[in-house]
Structure formats: structure tokens, C-alpha cells
């Protein structure tokens, strides 16, 4: 299975690299490429009233990118703006379940956002967890009831920090099966 990591707007290369390396370690038999082309953040996604960006509008753009680039079985967009879905104040990411497009936002993963002094390692680990989580959704994985599993829903950054950057045995098996079906 080939995954493309697509920067949506300018994204620090070390974050993209960290996500790439982490994904390859997590999922069996996946190849992961960082796409050189930067996709601009779609202007249409901006919601003036909320001063945030619509996650679904961005995700839709990622899906059309994925459908034009069939060599990728999935495309993970990485954005550094605050994203939302109408029923929630914010989201860390969104994905089609199952599907070929996923999105994470770095905006609320930065320790600085919470006034924390934690360093880049904490930030990178959070980005990796959310990337695994959204990619898991594209493979058809639902939310997992185990709070330490990376497929557990993150309601806040506390949940993200609590869970591990790993799929539990059950989610891993499901992911492996989905990947072997893709080939
Ligand atoms: Zn989720
Ligand atoms: Zn699980």
C-alpha cells in the first residue's frame, strides 16, 4: 500500500519526516512518500464567523488530489490551521472511513497552544498519533473503546497524550487485513 503525505500550506519538513517514519513503523507493508508539491489551503474552507477552516472542505480537496494520483492508495493531508466540523468546536483531523483521504491539523497539537513548555518531541508524537488515527479510519477502522489504543477518539489533547502511538492487537489485525486486501 502506498501512502502520500501532502502538505496543505507550508509545513515544517521535520514534522512530515517524523510522520512518514512513524507511519512506516506502525502499519505493515506500507510505503510512504512525502509529496513535494504543496497544496494551498483552500480559501473556500475559511469560515469568517468561526475564524476557523472547514475540515470537510479541505478533506474534499485531498480526496480529489487522491483520485487524480492513483499511485497512492491513500493521501494524508497535513495542515497548520485550526479546523472544525459543524457539530464540534474543533477537530484534530478527519478522514473518510473507509476511503482514500485523511487530514490532520497541527494547530492544536503544539505545546505552545496550551501554554506548555514541552518540546518538539511531544509535538511530533502527537502529530504521529493523529496521523496513525486518521489513516486507520481510511482503512475502515472505527473508534476503539480501549483508551490507550491510537484509534481511541480524542476529545481533547489529554486523550491524545494518554493514548499510545500504537494500534491495539485487534485494530492492528483489522488494519493488516485491510492493507493485504489493497495489496
Ligand atoms: Zn477518529
Ligand atoms: Zn484498538
mmCIF file of N, CA, C and O in Angstrom, residues 13 17 23 25 41 46 55 57 68 78-79 86 101 106 115 118 129 134 144 146-147 153 163 167 171 174 182:
data_model
loop_
_atom_site.group_PDB
_atom_site.id
_atom_site.type_symbol
_atom_site.label_atom_id
_atom_site.label_comp_id
_atom_site.label_asym_id
_atom_site.label_seq_id
_atom_site.Cartn_x
_atom_site.Cartn_y
_atom_site.Cartn_z
ATOM 1 N N UNK A 13 9.414 20.615 7.359
ATOM 2 C CA UNK A 13 9.842 19.309 6.829
ATOM 3 C C UNK A 13 10.068 18.251 7.905
ATOM 4 O O UNK A 13 9.806 17.073 7.673
ATOM 5 N N UNK A 17 8.585 14.436 7.939
ATOM 6 C CA UNK A 17 9.519 13.317 8.018
ATOM 7 C C UNK A 17 9.204 12.417 9.212
ATOM 8 O O UNK A 17 9.210 11.189 9.104
ATOM 9 N N UNK A 23 4.666 6.277 10.427
ATOM 10 C CA UNK A 23 3.629 5.502 9.747
ATOM 11 C C UNK A 23 4.198 4.185 9.219
ATOM 12 O O UNK A 23 3.560 3.139 9.312
ATOM 13 N N UNK A 25 6.599 2.518 10.410
ATOM 14 C CA UNK A 25 6.841 1.594 11.534
ATOM 15 C C UNK A 25 5.547 0.995 12.071
ATOM 16 O O UNK A 25 5.542 -0.081 12.655
ATOM 17 N N UNK A 41 -3.926 25.994 1.085
ATOM 18 C CA UNK A 41 -5.124 25.819 1.915
ATOM 19 C C UNK A 41 -6.288 26.430 1.127
ATOM 20 O O UNK A 41 -6.227 27.594 0.739
ATOM 21 N N UNK A 46 -12.292 28.668 4.626
ATOM 22 C CA UNK A 46 -12.266 29.603 5.759
ATOM 23 C C UNK A 46 -13.670 30.051 6.146
ATOM 24 O O UNK A 46 -14.448 30.477 5.306
ATOM 25 N N UNK A 55 -12.920 21.533 8.011
ATOM 26 C CA UNK A 55 -12.152 20.311 7.804
ATOM 27 C C UNK A 55 -12.663 19.570 6.567
ATOM 28 O O UNK A 55 -11.872 19.072 5.757
ATOM 29 N N UNK A 57 -14.176 20.661 3.858
ATOM 30 C CA UNK A 57 -13.824 21.285 2.570
ATOM 31 C C UNK A 57 -12.383 20.923 2.199
ATOM 32 O O UNK A 57 -12.085 20.557 1.054
ATOM 33 N N UNK A 68 -6.873 11.859 -8.512
ATOM 34 C CA UNK A 68 -6.047 12.175 -9.694
ATOM 35 C C UNK A 68 -4.687 11.498 -9.648
ATOM 36 O O UNK A 68 -3.952 11.493 -10.634
ATOM 37 N N UNK A 78 -1.642 17.309 5.616
ATOM 38 C CA UNK A 78 -1.219 17.900 6.894
ATOM 39 C C UNK A 78 -1.363 19.409 6.762
ATOM 40 O O UNK A 78 -0.799 20.018 5.846
ATOM 41 N N UNK A 79 -2.150 19.982 7.666
ATOM 42 C CA UNK A 79 -2.421 21.406 7.586
ATOM 43 C C UNK A 79 -2.023 22.059 8.908
ATOM 44 O O UNK A 79 -1.977 21.388 9.948
ATOM 45 N N UNK A 86 -18.945 21.106 11.725
ATOM 46 C CA UNK A 86 -20.030 21.933 12.291
ATOM 47 C C UNK A 86 -20.464 21.552 13.707
ATOM 48 O O UNK A 86 -20.763 22.416 14.519
ATOM 49 N N UNK A 101 -8.718 9.452 1.602
ATOM 50 C CA UNK A 101 -8.234 10.766 2.015
ATOM 51 C C UNK A 101 -8.383 10.953 3.515
ATOM 52 O O UNK A 101 -9.385 10.554 4.112
ATOM 53 N N UNK A 106 -2.098 20.460 12.650
ATOM 54 C CA UNK A 106 -1.048 20.590 13.674
ATOM 55 C C UNK A 106 -1.381 21.679 14.691
ATOM 56 O O UNK A 106 -0.751 21.768 15.744
ATOM 57 N N UNK A 115 0.028 26.640 26.323
ATOM 58 C CA UNK A 115 0.926 27.283 27.267
ATOM 59 C C UNK A 115 1.890 26.317 27.921
ATOM 60 O O UNK A 115 2.422 26.581 29.001
ATOM 61 N N UNK A 118 6.606 22.011 26.916
ATOM 62 C CA UNK A 118 7.119 20.774 26.315
ATOM 63 C C UNK A 118 7.741 21.062 24.952
ATOM 64 O O UNK A 118 7.387 22.035 24.290
ATOM 65 N N UNK A 129 0.507 10.328 16.333
ATOM 66 C CA UNK A 129 -0.697 9.638 16.832
ATOM 67 C C UNK A 129 -1.910 10.020 15.988
ATOM 68 O O UNK A 129 -2.690 9.159 15.590
ATOM 69 N N UNK A 134 -6.009 8.834 11.812
ATOM 70 C CA UNK A 134 -6.792 9.171 10.613
ATOM 71 C C UNK A 134 -6.533 8.169 9.485
ATOM 72 O O UNK A 134 -7.446 7.810 8.752
ATOM 73 N N UNK A 144 -11.908 2.987 18.723
ATOM 74 C CA UNK A 144 -11.667 1.826 19.583
ATOM 75 C C UNK A 144 -12.011 2.186 21.021
ATOM 76 O O UNK A 144 -11.660 3.270 21.487
ATOM 77 N N UNK A 146 -10.725 1.031 23.676
ATOM 78 C CA UNK A 146 -9.548 0.990 24.568
ATOM 79 C C UNK A 146 -8.860 2.352 24.572
ATOM 80 O O UNK A 146 -8.389 2.812 23.530
ATOM 81 N N UNK A 147 -8.763 2.953 25.771
ATOM 82 C CA UNK A 147 -8.306 4.349 25.827
ATOM 83 C C UNK A 147 -6.826 4.509 25.477
ATOM 84 O O UNK A 147 -6.370 5.609 25.193
ATOM 85 N N UNK A 153 -10.987 7.745 20.354
ATOM 86 C CA UNK A 153 -11.343 9.121 19.981
ATOM 87 C C UNK A 153 -10.681 10.122 20.929
ATOM 88 O O UNK A 153 -10.734 9.951 22.137
ATOM 89 N N UNK A 163 -3.193 8.296 24.993
ATOM 90 C CA UNK A 163 -3.120 7.087 24.172
ATOM 91 C C UNK A 163 -1.718 6.878 23.620
ATOM 92 O O UNK A 163 -0.907 7.805 23.553
ATOM 93 N N UNK A 167 -1.486 0.790 17.500
ATOM 94 C CA UNK A 167 -2.792 0.150 17.375
ATOM 95 C C UNK A 167 -2.838 -1.002 18.360
ATOM 96 O O UNK A 167 -1.839 -1.710 18.531
ATOM 97 N N UNK A 171 -7.140 -3.784 16.549
ATOM 98 C CA UNK A 171 -7.096 -2.782 15.476
ATOM 99 C C UNK A 171 -5.967 -3.091 14.500
ATOM 100 O O UNK A 171 -6.108 -2.900 13.293
ATOM 101 N N UNK A 174 -7.100 -5.758 12.136
ATOM 102 C CA UNK A 174 -8.054 -5.212 11.163
ATOM 103 C C UNK A 174 -7.326 -4.379 10.093
ATOM 104 O O UNK A 174 -7.643 -4.462 8.910
ATOM 105 N N UNK A 182 -5.823 -4.518 -0.079
ATOM 106 C CA UNK A 182 -5.457 -3.485 -1.060
ATOM 107 C C UNK A 182 -4.287 -3.989 -1.910
ATOM 108 O O UNK A 182 -4.245 -3.783 -3.111
#
